[in-house]
Structure formats: C-alpha cells, structure tokens
PDB file of C-alpha atoms and ligand atoms in Angstrom:
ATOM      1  CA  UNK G 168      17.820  12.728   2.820  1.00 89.00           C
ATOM      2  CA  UNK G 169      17.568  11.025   6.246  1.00 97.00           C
ATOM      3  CA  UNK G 170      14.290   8.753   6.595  1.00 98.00           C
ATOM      4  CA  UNK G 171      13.420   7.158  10.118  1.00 98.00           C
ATOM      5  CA  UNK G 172      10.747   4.444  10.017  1.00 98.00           C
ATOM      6  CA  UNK G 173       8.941   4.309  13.209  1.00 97.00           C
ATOM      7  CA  UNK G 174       7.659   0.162  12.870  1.00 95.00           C
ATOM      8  CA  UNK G 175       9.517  -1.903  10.817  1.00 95.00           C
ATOM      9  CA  UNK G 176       7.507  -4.072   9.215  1.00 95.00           C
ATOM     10  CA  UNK G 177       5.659  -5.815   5.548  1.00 96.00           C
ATOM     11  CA  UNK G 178       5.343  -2.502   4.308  1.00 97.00           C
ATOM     12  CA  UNK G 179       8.408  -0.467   5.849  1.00 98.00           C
ATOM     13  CA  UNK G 180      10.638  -3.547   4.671  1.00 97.00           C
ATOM     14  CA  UNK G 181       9.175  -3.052   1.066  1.00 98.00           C
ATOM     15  CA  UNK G 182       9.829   0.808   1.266  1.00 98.00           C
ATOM     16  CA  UNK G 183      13.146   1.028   2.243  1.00 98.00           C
ATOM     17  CA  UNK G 184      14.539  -1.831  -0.485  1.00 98.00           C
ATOM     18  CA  UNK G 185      12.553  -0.101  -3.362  1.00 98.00           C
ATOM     19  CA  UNK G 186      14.217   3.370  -1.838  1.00 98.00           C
ATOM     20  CA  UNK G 187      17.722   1.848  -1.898  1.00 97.00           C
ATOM     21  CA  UNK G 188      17.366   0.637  -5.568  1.00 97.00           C
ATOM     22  CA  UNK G 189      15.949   3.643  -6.699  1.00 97.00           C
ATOM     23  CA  UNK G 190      18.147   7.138  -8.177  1.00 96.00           C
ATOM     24  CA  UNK G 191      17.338   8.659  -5.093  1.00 97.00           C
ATOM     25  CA  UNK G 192      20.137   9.368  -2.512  1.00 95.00           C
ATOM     26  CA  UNK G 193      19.320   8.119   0.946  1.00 95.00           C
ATOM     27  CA  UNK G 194      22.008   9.494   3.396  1.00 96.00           C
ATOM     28  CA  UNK G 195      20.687   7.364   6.616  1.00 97.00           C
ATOM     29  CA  UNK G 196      17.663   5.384   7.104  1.00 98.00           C
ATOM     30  CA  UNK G 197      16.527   4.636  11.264  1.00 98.00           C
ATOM     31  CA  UNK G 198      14.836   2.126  11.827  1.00 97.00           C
ATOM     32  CA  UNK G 199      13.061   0.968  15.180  1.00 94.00           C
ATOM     33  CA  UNK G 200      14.478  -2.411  16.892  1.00 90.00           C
ATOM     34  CA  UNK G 201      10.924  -3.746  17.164  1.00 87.00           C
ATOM     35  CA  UNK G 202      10.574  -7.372  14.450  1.00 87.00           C
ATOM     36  CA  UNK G 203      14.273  -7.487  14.843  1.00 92.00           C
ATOM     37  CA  UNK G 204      14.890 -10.209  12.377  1.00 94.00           C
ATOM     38  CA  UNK G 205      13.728  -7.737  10.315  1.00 96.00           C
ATOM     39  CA  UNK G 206      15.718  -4.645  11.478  1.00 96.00           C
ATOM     40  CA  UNK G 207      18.649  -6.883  11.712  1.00 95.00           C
ATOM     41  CA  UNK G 208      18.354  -7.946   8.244  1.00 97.00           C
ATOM     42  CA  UNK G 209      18.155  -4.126   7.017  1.00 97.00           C
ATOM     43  CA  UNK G 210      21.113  -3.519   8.553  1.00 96.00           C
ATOM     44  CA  UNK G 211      23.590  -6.276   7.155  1.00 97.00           C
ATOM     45  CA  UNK G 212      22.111  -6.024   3.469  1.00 97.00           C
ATOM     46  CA  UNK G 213      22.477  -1.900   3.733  1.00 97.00           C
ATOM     47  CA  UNK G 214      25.563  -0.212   5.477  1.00 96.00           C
ATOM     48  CA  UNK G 215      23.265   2.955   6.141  1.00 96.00           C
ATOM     49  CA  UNK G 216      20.352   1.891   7.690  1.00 97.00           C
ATOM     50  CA  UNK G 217      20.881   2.326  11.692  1.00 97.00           C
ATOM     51  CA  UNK G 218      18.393   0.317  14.114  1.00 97.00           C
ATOM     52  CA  UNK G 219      17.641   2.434  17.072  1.00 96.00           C
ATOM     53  CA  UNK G 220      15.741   1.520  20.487  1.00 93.00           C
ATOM     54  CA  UNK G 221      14.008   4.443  21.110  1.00 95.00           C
ATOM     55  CA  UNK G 222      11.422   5.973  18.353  1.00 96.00           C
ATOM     56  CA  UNK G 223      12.023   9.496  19.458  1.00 97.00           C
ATOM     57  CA  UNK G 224      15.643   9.287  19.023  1.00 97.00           C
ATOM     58  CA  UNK G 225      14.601   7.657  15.844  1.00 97.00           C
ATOM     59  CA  UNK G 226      12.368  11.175  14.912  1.00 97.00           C
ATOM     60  CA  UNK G 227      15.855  13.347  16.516  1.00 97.00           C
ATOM     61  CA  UNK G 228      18.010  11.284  13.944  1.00 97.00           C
ATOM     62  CA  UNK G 229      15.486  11.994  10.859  1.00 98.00           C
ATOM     63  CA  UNK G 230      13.995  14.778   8.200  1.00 96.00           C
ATOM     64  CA  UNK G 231      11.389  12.782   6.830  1.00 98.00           C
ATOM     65  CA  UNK G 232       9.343  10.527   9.443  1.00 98.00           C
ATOM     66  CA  UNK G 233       7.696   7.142   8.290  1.00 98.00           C
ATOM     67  CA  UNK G 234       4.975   6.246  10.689  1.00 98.00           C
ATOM     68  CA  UNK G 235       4.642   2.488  10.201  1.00 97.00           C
ATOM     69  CA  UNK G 236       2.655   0.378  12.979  1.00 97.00           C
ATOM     70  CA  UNK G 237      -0.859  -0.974  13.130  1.00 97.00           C
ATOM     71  CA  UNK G 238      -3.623   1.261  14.317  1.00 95.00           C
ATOM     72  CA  UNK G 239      -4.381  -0.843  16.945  1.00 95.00           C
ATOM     73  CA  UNK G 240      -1.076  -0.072  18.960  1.00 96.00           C
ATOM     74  CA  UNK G 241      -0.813   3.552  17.391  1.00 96.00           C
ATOM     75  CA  UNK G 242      -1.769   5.686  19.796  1.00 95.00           C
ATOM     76  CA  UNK G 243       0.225   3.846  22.456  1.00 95.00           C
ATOM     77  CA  UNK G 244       3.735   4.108  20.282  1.00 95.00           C
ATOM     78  CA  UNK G 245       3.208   7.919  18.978  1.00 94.00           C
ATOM     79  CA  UNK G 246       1.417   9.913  21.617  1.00 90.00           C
ATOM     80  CA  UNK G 247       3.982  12.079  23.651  1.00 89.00           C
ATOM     81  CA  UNK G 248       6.672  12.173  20.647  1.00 94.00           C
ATOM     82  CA  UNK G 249       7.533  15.235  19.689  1.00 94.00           C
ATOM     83  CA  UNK G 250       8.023  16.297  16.108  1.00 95.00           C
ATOM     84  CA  UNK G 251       9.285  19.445  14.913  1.00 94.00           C
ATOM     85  CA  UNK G 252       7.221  21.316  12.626  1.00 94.00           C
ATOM     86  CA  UNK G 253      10.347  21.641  10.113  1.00 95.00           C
ATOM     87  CA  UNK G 254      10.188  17.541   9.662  1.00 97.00           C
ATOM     88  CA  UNK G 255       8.174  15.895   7.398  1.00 97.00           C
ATOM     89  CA  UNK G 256       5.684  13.234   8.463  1.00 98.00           C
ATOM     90  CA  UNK G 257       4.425  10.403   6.220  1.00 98.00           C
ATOM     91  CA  UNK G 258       2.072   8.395   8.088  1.00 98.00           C
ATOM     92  CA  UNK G 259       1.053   5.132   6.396  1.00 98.00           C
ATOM     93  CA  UNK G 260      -1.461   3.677   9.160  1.00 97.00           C
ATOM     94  CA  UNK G 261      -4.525   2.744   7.559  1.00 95.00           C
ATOM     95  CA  UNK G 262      -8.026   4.326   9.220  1.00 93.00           C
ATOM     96  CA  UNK G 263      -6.330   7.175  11.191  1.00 94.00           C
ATOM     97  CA  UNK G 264      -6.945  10.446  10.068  1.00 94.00           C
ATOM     98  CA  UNK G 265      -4.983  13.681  10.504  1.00 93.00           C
ATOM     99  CA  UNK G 266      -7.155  15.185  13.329  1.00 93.00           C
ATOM    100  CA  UNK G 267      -6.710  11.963  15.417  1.00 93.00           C
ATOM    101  CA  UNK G 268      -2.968  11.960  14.397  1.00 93.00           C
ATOM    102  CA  UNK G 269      -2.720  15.600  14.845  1.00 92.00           C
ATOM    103  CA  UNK G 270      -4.493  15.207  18.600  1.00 91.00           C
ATOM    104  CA  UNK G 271      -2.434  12.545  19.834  1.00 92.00           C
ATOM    105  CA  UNK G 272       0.787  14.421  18.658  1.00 91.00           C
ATOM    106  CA  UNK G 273      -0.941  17.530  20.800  1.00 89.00           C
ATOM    107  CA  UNK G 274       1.320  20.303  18.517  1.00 88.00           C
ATOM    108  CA  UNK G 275       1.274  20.807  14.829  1.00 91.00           C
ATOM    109  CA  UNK G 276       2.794  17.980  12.606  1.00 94.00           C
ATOM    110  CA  UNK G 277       3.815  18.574   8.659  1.00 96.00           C
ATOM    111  CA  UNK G 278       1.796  15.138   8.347  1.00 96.00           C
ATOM    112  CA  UNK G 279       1.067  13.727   4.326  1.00 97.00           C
ATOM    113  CA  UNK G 280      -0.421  10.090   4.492  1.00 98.00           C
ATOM    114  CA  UNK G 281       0.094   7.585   2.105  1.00 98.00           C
ATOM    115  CA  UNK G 282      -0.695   4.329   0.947  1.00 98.00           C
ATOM    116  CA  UNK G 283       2.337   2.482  -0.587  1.00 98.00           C
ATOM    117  CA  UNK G 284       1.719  -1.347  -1.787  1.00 98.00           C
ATOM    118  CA  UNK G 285       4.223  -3.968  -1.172  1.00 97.00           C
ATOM    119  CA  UNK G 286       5.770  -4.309  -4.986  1.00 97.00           C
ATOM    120  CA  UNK G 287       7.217  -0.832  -4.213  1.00 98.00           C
ATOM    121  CA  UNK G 288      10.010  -2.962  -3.091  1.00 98.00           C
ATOM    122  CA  UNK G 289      10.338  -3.744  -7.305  1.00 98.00           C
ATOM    123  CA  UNK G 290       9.881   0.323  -7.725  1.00 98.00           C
ATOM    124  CA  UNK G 291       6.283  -0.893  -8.989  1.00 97.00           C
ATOM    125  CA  UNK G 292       4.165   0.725  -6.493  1.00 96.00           C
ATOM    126  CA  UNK G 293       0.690   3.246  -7.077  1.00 97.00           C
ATOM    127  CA  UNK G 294       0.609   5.218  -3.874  1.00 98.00           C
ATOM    128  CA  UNK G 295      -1.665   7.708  -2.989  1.00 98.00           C
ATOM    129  CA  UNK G 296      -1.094  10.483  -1.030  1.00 98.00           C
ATOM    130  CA  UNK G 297      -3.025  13.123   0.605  1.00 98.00           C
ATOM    131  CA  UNK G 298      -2.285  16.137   1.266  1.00 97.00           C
ATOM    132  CA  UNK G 299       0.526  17.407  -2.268  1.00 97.00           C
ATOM    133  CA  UNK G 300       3.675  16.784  -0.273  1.00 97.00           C
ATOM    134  CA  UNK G 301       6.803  17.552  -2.107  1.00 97.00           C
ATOM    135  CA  UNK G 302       8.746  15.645   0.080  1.00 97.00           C
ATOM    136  CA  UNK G 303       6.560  12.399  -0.092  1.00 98.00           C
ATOM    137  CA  UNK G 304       5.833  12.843  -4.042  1.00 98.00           C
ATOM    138  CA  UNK G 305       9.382  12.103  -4.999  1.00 98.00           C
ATOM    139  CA  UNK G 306       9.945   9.496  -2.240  1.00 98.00           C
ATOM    140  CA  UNK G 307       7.058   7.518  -3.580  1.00 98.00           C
ATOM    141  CA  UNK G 308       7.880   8.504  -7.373  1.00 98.00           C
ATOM    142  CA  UNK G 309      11.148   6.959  -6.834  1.00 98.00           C
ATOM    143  CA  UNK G 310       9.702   3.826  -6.142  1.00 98.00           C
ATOM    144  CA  UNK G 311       6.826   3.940  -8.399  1.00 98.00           C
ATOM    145  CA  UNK G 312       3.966   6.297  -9.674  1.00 97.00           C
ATOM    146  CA  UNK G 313       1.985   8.724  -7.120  1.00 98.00           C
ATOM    147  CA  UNK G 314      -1.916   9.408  -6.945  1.00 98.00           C
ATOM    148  CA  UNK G 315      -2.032  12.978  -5.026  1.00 98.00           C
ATOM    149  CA  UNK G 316      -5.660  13.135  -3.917  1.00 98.00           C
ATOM    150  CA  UNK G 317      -7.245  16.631  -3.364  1.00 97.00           C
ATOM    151  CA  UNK G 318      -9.480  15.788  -0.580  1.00 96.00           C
ATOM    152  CA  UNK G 319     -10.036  13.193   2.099  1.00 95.00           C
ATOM    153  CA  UNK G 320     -12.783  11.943   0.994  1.00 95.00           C
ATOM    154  CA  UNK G 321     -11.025  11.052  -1.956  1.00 97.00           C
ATOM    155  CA  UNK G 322      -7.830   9.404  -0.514  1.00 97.00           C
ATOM    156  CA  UNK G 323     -10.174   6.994   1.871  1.00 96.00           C
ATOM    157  CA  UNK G 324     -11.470   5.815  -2.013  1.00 97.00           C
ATOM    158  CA  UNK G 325      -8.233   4.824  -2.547  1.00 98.00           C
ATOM    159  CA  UNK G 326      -7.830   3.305   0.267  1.00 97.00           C
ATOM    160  CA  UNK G 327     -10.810   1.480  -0.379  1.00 98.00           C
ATOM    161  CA  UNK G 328      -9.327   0.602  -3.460  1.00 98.00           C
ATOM    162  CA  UNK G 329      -5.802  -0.482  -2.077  1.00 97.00           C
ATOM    163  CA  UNK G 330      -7.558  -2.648   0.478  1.00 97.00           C
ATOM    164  CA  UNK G 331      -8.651  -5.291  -3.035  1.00 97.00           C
ATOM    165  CA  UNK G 332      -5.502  -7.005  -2.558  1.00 97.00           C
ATOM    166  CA  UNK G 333      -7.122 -10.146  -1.069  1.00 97.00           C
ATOM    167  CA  UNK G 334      -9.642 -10.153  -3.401  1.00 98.00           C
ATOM    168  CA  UNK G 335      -7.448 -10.485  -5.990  1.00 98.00           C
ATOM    169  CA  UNK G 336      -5.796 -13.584  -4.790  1.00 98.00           C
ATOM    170  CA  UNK G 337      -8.700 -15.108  -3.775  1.00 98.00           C
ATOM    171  CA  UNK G 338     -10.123 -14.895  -6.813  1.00 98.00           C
ATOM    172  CA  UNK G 339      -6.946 -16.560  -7.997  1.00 98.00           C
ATOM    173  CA  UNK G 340      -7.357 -19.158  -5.328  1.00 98.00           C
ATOM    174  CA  UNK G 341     -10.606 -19.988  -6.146  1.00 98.00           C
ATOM    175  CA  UNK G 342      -9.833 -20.694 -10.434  1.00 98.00           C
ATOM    176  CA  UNK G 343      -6.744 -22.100  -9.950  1.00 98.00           C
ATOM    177  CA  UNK G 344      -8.090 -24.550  -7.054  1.00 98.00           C
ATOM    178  CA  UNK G 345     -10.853 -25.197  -9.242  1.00 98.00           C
ATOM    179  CA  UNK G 346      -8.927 -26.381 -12.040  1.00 98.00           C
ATOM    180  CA  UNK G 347      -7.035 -28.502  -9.316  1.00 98.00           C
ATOM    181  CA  UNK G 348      -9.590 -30.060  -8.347  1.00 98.00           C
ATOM    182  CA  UNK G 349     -10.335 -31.033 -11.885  1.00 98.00           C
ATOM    183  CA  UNK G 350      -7.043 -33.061 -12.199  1.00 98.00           C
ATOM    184  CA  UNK G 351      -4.686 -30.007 -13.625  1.00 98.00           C
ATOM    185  CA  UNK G 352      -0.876 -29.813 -11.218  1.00 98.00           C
ATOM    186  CA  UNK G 353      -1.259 -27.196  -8.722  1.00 98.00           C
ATOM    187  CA  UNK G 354       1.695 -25.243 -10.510  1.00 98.00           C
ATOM    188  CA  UNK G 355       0.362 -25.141 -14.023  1.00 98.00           C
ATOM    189  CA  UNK G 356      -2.423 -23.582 -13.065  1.00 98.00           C
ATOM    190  CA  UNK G 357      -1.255 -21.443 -11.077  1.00 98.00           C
ATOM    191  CA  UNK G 358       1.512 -20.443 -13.447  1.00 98.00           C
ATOM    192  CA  UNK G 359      -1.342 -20.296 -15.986  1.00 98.00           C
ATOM    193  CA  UNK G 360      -3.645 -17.746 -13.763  1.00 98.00           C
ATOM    194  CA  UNK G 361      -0.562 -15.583 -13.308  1.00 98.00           C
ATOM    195  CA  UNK G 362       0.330 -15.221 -16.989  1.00 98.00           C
ATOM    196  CA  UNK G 363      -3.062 -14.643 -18.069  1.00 98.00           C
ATOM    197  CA  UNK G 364      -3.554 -11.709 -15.466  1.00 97.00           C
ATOM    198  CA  UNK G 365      -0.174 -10.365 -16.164  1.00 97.00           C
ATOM    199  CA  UNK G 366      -1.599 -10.050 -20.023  1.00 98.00           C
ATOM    200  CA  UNK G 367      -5.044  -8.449 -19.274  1.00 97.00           C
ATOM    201  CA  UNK G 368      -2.820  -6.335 -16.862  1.00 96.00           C
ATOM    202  CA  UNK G 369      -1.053  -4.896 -19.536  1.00 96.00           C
ATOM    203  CA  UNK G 370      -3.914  -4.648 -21.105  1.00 97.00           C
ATOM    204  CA  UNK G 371      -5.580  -2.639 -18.659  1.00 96.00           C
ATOM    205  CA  UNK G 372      -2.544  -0.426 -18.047  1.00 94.00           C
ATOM    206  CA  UNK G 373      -2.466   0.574 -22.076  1.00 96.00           C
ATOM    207  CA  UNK G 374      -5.816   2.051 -22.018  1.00 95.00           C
ATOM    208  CA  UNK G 375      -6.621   3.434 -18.719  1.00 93.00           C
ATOM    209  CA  UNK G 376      -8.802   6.098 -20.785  1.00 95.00           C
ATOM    210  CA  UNK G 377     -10.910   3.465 -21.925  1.00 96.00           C
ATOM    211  CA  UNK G 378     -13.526   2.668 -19.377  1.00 97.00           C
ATOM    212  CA  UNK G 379     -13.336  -0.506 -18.419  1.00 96.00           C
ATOM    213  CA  UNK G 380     -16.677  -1.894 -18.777  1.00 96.00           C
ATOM    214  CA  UNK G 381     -16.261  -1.285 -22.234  1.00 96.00           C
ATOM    215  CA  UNK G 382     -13.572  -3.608 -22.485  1.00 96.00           C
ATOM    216  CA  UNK G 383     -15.597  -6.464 -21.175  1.00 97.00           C
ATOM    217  CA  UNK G 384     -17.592  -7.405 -24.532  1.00 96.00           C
ATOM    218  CA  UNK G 385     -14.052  -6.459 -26.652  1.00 95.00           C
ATOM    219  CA  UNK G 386     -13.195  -9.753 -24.517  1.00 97.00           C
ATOM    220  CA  UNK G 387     -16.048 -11.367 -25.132  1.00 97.00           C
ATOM    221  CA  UNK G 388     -17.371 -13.240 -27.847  1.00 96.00           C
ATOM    222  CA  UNK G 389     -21.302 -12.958 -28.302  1.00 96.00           C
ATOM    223  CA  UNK G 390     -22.381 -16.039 -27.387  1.00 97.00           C
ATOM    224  CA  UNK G 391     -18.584 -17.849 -26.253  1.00 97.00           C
ATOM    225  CA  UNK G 392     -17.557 -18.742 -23.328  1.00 98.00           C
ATOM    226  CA  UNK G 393     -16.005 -15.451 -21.930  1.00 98.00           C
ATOM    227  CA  UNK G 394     -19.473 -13.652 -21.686  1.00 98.00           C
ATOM    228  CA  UNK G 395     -21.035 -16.830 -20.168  1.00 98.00           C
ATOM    229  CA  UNK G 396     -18.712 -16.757 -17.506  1.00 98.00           C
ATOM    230  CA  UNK G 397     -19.861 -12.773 -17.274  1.00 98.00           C
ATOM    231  CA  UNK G 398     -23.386 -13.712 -17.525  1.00 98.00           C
ATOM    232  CA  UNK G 399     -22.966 -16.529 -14.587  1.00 98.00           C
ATOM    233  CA  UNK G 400     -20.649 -14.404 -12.455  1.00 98.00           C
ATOM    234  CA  UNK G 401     -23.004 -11.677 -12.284  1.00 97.00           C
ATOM    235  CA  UNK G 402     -26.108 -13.346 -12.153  1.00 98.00           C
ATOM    236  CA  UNK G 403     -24.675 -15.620  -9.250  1.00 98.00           C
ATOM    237  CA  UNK G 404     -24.027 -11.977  -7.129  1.00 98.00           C
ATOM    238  CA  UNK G 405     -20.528 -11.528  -7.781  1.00 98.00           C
ATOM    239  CA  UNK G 406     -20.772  -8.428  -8.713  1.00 97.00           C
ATOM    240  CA  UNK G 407     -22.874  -7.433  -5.772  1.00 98.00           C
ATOM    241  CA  UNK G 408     -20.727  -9.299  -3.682  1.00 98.00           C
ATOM    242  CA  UNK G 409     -17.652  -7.088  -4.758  1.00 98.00           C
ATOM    243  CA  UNK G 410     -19.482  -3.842  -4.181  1.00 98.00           C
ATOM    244  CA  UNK G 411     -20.986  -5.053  -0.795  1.00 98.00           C
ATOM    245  CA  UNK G 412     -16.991  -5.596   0.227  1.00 98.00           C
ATOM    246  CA  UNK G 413     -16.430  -1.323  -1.078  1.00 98.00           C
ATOM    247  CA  UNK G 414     -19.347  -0.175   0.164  1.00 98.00           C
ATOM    248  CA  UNK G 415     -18.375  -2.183   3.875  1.00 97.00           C
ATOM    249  CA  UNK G 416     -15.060  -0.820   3.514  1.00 97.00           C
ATOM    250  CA  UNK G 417     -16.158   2.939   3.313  1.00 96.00           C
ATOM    251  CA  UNK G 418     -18.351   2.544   6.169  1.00 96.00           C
ATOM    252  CA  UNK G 419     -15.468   1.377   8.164  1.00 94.00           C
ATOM    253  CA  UNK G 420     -13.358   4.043   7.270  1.00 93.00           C
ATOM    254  CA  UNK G 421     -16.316   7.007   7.626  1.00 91.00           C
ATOM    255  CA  UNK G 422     -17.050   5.208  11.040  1.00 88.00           C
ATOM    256  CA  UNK G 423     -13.394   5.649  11.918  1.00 79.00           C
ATOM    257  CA  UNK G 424     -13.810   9.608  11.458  1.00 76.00           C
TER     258      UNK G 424
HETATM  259  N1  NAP J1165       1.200  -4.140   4.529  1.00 53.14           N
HETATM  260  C1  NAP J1165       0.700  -3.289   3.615  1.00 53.14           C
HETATM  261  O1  NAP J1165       0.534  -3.614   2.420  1.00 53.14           O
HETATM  262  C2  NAP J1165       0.372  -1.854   4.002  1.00 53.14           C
HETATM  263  C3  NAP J1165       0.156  -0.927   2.985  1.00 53.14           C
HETATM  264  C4  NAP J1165      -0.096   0.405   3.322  1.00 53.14           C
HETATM  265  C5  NAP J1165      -0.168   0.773   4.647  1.00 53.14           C
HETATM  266  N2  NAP J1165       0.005  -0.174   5.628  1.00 53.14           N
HETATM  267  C6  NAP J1165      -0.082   0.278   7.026  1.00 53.14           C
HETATM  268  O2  NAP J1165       1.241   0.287   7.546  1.00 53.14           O
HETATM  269  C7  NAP J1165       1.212  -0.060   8.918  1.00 53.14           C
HETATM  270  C8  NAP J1165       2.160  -1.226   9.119  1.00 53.14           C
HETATM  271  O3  NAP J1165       1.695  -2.330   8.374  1.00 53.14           O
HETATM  272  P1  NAP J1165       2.590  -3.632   8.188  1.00 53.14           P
HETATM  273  O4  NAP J1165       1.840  -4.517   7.262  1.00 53.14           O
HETATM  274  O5  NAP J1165       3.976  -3.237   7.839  1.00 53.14           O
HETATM  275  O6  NAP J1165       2.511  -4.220   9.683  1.00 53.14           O
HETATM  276  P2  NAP J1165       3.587  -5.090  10.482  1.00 53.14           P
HETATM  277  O7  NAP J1165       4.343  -5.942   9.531  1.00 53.14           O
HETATM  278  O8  NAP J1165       2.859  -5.717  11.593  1.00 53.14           O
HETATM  279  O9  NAP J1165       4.582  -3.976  11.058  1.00 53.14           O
HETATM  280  C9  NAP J1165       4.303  -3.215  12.181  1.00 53.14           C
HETATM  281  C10 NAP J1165       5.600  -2.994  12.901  1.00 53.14           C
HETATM  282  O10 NAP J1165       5.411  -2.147  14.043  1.00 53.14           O
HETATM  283  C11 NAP J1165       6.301  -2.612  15.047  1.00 53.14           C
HETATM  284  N3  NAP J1165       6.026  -2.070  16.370  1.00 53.14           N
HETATM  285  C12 NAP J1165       5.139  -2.487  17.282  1.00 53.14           C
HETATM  286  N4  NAP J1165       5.229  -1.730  18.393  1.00 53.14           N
HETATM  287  C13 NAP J1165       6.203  -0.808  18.174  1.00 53.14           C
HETATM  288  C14 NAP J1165       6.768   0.232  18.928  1.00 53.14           C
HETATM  289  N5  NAP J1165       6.346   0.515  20.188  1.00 53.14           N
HETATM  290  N6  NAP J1165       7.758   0.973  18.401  1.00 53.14           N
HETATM  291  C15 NAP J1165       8.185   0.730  17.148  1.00 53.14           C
HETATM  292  N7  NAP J1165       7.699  -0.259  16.373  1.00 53.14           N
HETATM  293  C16 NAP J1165       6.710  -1.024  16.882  1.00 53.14           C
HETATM  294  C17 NAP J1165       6.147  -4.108  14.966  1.00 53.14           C
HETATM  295  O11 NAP J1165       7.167  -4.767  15.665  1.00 53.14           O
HETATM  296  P3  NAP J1165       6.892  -6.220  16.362  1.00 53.14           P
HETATM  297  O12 NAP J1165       6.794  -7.184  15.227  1.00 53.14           O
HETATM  298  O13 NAP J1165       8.122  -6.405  17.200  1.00 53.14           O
HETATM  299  O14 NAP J1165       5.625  -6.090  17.141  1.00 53.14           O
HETATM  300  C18 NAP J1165       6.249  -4.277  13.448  1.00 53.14           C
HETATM  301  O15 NAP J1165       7.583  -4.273  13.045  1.00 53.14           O
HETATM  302  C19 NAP J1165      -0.229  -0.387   9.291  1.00 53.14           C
HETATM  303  O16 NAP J1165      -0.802   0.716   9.943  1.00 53.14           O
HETATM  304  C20 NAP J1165      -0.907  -0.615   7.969  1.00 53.14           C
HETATM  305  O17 NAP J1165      -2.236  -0.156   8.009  1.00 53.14           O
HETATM  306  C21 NAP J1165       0.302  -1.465   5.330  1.00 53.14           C
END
C-alpha cells in the first residue's frame, strides 16, 4: 500500500508511527515538506517515507490519500488537486463535510472521513469512520479498533465525543492541582490521578454493555465519600456544565453544514 499524507502534523505524525509498527505492509508513505522538523524526522527514523514539495505530486505518488491540515487553511491547500476516482481519500479535517470537500475538489472523490486519536501512534486508537471504507477499516484496525458510523449525523456524535480530550485533562488538572495545593508533590499526584483512571479505565472497557450510570452507585458507598463527591459535583452544575460543552459542540458542527 502507498499512503501520501497531505499535512504533516500531531495527528499525521501519530498515524504513520502506529502504521509502521503495525502487521500491515506499507510500501511508501509521502509526506508533504510543510513542519519540516517533522517531515525530516519521518524520514531518518523510516527508510520509506519520502517528503515531497508539492501535494499533488504527493496524491500522483499515492493509492490511499490522508488529508491532514486544519480547516482553516483547507480550502486554500486542496482546491484545484485532482484525485482520481480509483484512489482512496481519508480526510481527517474536523467540521468539513463531504459536500464541501466534494465541491472544492469540483469532480467525484472516493472520500471516507475519519477521526483517529493521537495514541494510535501505541496502535491504541478508537476511530470512527464514515462512510464503510474497506480501505480505511483495516488502516485504522491496524492501529487500533474502528467505529464505522452509518450516517452523518452519527459520525459528527463522535466527533463530538472525540473532541472530550481536554476535558479529560482538565479535569485531571484541576484534582491533581488541588491536592497540590494542599501540600501533596506535584508528581505523586499526578502519578496517583493517572493510575486511578487507568483502573476505572479498565473498568469501563470490561463492561461496555453495562450502562454506565449504573456503575456510579457500584462505586459508591451509600453515604461515603464517593457519592458525596457525586452529590456535590452535580449539584454544583458539573454535569450541566459537561452537557452545555456537547450540546455547544453539535451546534458548531450542524452550523458548519
Ligand atoms: N490532533 C488530533 O488529535 C486530531 C485528531 C483527528 C483529526 N484531526 C484533524 O487533523 C487535521 C490536522 O490536525 P493536526 O493536529 O495534525 O494539526 P497540525 O499539527 O497543525 O498539522 C497540520 C499540518 O498541515 C501543514 N500544512 C499547512 N499548510 C500546508 C500546505 N499548503 N500543504 C501541506 N501541508 C500544509 C502544517 O505545516 P506547517 O506547520 O508548516 O504550517 C502542519 O504540518 C485537522 O484538520 C484536525 O481537525 C486532528
């Protein structure tokens, strides 16, 4: 297989090393020139990856197509390349749907997008995808599990859903800085945070068919601390506050349509 990455960035970086220490065969992998620390880098730690100046000779070069740079500057970088309809497109720009992708392009694209996470680069990833691809199933099964949504609709919920990142580390920002405060080394508690997460995390993972709200009291003693900190957390809005953040994010991406 020969993959060109137009943008080579966080998330193409974290691709193409997962890729490379996965079973699959990758042939060639283009990159473009553009962060070329980071292209440069590609290229000394794997013999096949070739950095390339110009993204159409990039597409030329390629059977599957990685679309990789913010949305911002999109429309700029793809509009006028032309993609043959027997190459496979994986865009991975967040808010940009396949009509506006399809419009700038002007002909017809074989266009899947995706939504890999960073720890693909440890094969760890959860993308989702939309439309099935076969192409981009075992690309991103190779580097983790895949999530093939069956409409639109459904794939902007997981991008919803991929976009709690931050939230995540701020929340572990804000308990670990409080027990700072409170006199405990930064590193303990940050150490501590991490292991206890990585726990519930596995706890999560083992039973994904038990609804999670139902695991809350199994975590909670009636009347200990654990369903205090519930009690305070949701009576304080935090809850609310982490729907508000969804519900803002849908908007965004319906207002993008
Ligand atoms: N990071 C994530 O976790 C993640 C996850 C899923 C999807 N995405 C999506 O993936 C896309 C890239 O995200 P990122 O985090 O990897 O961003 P990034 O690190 O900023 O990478 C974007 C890359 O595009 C390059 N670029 C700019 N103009 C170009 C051009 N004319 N031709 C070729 N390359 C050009 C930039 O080069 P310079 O540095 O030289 O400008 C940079 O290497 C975004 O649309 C984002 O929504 C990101």
């Amino acid at each position: 297989m020969k993959l060109g990455f137009i943008g080579t960035g966080v998330i193409s970086e974290a691709c193409i090393r997962g890729l490379f220490a996965s079973e699959l065969t990758i042939e060639q992998v283009c990159v473009s020139r553009r962060s070329h620390a980071l292209s440069a880098k590609l290229a000394v730690d794997f013999s096949n990856v070739q950095v390339l100046d110009d993204n159409q000779m990039i597409i030329d070069q390629s059977d599957v197509i990685v679309l990789a740079v913010r949305p911002q500057i999109a429309e700029e970088v793809l509009a006028g390349l032309q993609i043959p309809l027997n190459k496979v497109v994986i865009s991975l720009i967040a808010t940009l749907t396949h009509t506006t992708l399809q419009q700038w392009f002007g002909q017809d694209v074989n266009l899947c997008r995706a939504i890999p996470l960073p720890f693909v680069a440890q094969r760890l990833g959860v993308t989702a995808i939309y439309p099935r691809q076969q192409t981009a199933e075992t690309l991103f099964n190779a580097i983790g599990t895949v999530i093939t949504a069956e409409t639109e609709d459904e794939f902007d919920r997981y991008a919803v859903a991929s976009a709690t990142m931050g939230i995540y580390f701020e929340s572990l920002a804000t308990l670990s800085e409080w027990m700072t405060n409170e006199g405990t080394p930064q590193e303990s508690a940050q150490r501590y945070f991490a292991a206890l997460f990585k726990g519930l995390n596995h706890t999560a993972l083992n039973h994904t068919e038990q609804p999670f709200a139902d695991q809350v009291p199994e975590h909670c003693t009636p009347g200990g601390l654990n369903e205090q900190a519930v009690n305070i957390f949701t009576q304080q809005g935090g809850k609310d506050a982490l729907i508000a953040a969804l519900d803002s994010l849908k908007a965004r991406l319906q207002g993008a349509k």
